[in-house]
PDB file of C-alpha atoms in Angstrom:
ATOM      1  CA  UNK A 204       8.797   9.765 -19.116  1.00 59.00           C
ATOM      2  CA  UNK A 205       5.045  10.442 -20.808  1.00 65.00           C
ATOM      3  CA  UNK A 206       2.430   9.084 -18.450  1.00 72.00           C
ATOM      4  CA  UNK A 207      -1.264   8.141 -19.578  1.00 76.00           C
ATOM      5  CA  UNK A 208      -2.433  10.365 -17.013  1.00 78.00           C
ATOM      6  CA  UNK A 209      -1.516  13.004 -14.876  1.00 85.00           C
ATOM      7  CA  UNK A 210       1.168  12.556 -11.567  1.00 90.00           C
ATOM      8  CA  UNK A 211       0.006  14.177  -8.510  1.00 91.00           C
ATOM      9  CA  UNK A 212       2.377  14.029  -5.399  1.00 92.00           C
ATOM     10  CA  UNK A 213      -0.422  11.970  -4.050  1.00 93.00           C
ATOM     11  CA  UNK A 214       0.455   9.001  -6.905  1.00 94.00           C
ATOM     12  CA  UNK A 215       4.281   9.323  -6.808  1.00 93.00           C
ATOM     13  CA  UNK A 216       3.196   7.982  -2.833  1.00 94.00           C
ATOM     14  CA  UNK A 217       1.130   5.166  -4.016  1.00 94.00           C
ATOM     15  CA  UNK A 218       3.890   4.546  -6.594  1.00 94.00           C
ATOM     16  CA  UNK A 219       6.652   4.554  -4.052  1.00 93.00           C
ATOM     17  CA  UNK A 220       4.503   2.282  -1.950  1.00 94.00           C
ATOM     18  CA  UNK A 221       4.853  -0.492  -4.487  1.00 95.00           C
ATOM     19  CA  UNK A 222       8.220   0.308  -5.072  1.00 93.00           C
ATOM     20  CA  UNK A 223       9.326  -0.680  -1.507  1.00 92.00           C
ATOM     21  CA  UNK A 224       6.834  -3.225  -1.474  1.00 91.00           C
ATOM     22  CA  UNK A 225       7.990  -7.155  -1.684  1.00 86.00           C
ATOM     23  CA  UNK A 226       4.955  -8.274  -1.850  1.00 91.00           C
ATOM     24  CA  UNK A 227       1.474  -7.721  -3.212  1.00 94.00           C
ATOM     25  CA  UNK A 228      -0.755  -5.027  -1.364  1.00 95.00           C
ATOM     26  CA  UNK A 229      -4.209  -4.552  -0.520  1.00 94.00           C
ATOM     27  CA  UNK A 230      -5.786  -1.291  -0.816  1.00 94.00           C
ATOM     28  CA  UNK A 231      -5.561  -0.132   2.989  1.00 93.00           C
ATOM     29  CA  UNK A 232      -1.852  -1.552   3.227  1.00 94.00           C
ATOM     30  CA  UNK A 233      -1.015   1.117  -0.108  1.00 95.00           C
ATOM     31  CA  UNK A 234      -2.786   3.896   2.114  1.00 95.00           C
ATOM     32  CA  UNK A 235      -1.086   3.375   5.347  1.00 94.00           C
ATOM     33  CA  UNK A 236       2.180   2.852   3.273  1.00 92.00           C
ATOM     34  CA  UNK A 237       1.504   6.003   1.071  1.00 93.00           C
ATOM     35  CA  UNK A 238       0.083   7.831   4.314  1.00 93.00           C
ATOM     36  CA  UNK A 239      -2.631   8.855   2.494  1.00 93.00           C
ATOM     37  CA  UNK A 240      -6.236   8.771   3.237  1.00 93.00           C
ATOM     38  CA  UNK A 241      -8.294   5.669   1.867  1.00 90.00           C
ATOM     39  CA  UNK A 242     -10.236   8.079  -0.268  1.00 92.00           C
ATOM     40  CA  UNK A 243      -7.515   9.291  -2.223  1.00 93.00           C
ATOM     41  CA  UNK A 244      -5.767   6.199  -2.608  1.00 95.00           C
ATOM     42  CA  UNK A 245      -8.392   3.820  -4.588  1.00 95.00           C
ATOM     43  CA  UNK A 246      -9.489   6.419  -7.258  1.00 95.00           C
ATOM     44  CA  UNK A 247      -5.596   6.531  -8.071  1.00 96.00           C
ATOM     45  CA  UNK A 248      -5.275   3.036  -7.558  1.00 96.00           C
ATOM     46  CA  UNK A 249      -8.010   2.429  -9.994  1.00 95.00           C
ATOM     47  CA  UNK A 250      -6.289   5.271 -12.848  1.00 95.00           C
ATOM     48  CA  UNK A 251      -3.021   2.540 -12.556  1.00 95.00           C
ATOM     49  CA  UNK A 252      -4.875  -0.269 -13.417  1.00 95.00           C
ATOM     50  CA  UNK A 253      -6.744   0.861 -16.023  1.00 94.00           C
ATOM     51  CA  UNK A 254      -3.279   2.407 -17.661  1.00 94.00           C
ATOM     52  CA  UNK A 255      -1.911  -1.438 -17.091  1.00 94.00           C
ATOM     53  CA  UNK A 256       0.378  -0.584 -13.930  1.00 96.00           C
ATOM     54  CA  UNK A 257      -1.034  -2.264 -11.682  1.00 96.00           C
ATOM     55  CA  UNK A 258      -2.542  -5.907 -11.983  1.00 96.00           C
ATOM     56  CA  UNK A 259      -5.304  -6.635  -9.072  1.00 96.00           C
ATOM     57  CA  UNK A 260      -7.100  -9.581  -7.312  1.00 95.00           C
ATOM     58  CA  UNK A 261      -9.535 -10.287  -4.819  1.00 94.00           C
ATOM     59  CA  UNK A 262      -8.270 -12.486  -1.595  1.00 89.00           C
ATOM     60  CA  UNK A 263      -9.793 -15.765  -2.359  1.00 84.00           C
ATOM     61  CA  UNK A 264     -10.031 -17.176   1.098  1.00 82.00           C
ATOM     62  CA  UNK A 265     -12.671 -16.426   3.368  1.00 77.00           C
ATOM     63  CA  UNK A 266     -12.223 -12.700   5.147  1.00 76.00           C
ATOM     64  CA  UNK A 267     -11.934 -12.700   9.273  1.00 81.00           C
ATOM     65  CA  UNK A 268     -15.979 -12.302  10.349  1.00 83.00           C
ATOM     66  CA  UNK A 269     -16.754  -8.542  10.412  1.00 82.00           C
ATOM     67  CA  UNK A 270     -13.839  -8.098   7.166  1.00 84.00           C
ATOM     68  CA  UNK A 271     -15.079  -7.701   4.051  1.00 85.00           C
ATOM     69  CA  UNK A 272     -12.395  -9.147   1.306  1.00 87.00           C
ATOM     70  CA  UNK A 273      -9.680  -7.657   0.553  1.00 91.00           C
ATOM     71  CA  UNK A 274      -8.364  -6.691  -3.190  1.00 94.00           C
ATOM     72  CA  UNK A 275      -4.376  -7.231  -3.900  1.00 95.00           C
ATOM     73  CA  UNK A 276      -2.763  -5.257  -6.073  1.00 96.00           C
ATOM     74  CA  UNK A 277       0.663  -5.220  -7.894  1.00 96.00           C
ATOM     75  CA  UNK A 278       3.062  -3.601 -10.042  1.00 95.00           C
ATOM     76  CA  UNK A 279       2.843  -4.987 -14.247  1.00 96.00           C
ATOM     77  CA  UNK A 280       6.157  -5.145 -15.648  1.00 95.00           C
ATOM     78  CA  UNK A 281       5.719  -2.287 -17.249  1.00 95.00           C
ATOM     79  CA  UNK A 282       4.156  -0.488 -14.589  1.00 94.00           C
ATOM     80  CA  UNK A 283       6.954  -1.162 -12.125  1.00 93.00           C
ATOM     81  CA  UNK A 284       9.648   0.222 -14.991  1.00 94.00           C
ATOM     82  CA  UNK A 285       7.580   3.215 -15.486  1.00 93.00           C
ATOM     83  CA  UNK A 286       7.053   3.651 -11.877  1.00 92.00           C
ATOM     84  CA  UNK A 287      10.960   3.732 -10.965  1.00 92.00           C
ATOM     85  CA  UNK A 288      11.369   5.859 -14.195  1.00 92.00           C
ATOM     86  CA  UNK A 289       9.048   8.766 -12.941  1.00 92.00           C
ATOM     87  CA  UNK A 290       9.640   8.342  -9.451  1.00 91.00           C
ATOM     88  CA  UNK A 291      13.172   9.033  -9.897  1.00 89.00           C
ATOM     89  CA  UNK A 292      12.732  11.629 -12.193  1.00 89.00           C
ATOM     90  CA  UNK A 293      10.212  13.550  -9.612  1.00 84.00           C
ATOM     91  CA  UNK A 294      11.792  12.464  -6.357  1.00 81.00           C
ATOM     92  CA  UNK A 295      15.766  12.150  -7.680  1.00 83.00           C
ATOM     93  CA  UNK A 296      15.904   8.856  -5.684  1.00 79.00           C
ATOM     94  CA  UNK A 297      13.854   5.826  -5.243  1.00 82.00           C
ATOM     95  CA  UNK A 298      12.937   3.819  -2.298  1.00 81.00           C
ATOM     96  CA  UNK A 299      14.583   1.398  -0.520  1.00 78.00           C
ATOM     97  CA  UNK A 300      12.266  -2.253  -0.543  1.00 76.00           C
ATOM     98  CA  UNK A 301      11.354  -2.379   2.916  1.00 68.00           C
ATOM     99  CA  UNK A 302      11.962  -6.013   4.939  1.00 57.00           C
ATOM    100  CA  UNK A 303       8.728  -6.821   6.730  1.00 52.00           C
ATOM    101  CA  UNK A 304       9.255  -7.080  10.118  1.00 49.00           C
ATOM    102  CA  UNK A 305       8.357  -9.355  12.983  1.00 42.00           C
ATOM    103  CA  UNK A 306       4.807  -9.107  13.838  1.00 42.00           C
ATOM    104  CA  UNK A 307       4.415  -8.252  17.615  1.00 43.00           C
ATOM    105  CA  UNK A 308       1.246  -9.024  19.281  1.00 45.00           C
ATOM    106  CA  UNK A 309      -0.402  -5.836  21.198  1.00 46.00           C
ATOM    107  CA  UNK A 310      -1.148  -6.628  24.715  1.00 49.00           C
ATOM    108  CA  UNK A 311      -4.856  -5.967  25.082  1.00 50.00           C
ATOM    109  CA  UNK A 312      -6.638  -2.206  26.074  1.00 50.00           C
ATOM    110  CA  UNK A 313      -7.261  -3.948  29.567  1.00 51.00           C
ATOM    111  CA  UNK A 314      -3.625  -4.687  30.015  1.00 48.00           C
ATOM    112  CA  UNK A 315      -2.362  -1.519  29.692  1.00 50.00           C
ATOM    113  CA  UNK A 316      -4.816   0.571  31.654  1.00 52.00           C
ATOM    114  CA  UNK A 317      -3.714  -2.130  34.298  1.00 50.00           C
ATOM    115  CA  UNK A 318      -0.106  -1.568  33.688  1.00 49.00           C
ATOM    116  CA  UNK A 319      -0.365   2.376  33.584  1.00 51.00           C
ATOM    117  CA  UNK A 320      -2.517   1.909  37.280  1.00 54.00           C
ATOM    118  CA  UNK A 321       0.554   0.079  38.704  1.00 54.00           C
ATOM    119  CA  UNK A 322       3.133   3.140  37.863  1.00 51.00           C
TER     120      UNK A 322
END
């Protein structure tokens, strides 16, 4: 498949991010996903939109104090067919949509200091 601009191993990661995705994601969410450094991740992030891959929002509740907003993006129609078609041409498979799993609080720093004192 032609793309309007050139795929880096980088984007098939950002790509395959969405791909496994079940929901929207925000910019750091495609990074850790993609395991790619922030950096590298918006400029491509900004290439999908522009080609009409990717449809984006900002969060329109008020950010946690010390957040700044966050910006949600998503696969288009078109840019989720055109995704799976290159991403299985490049990679030979795609990947599997992840389930999100239970969120499990972190005991606090203090916790575990006081933890790793009593071993």
């Amino acid at each position: 498949m032609k793309s309007p601009f050139r795929i880096t191993s980088a984007t098939l990661d950002v790509l395959e991010a969405f791909l496994s995705a079940r929901e929207e994601l925000h910019g750091f969410a495609v990074a850790k996903a993609a395991g790619k450094p922030t950096g590298s991740i918006y400029p491509i992030l900004a290439r999908l939109e522009q080609a009409g891959w990717l449809d984006s929002h900002w969060e329109t509740e008020h950010p946690e104090e010390g957040r700044p907003r966050r910006r949600f993006y998503a696969l288009t129609p078109h840019g989720g067919q055109a995704a799976r078609a290159i991403v299985l041409e490049r990679r030979g498979e795609l990947p599997t949509p992840q389930t999100s799993a239970p969120h499990r609080p972190r005991p606090a720093f203090g916790s575990l200091a006081r933890w790793r004192a009593a071993w």
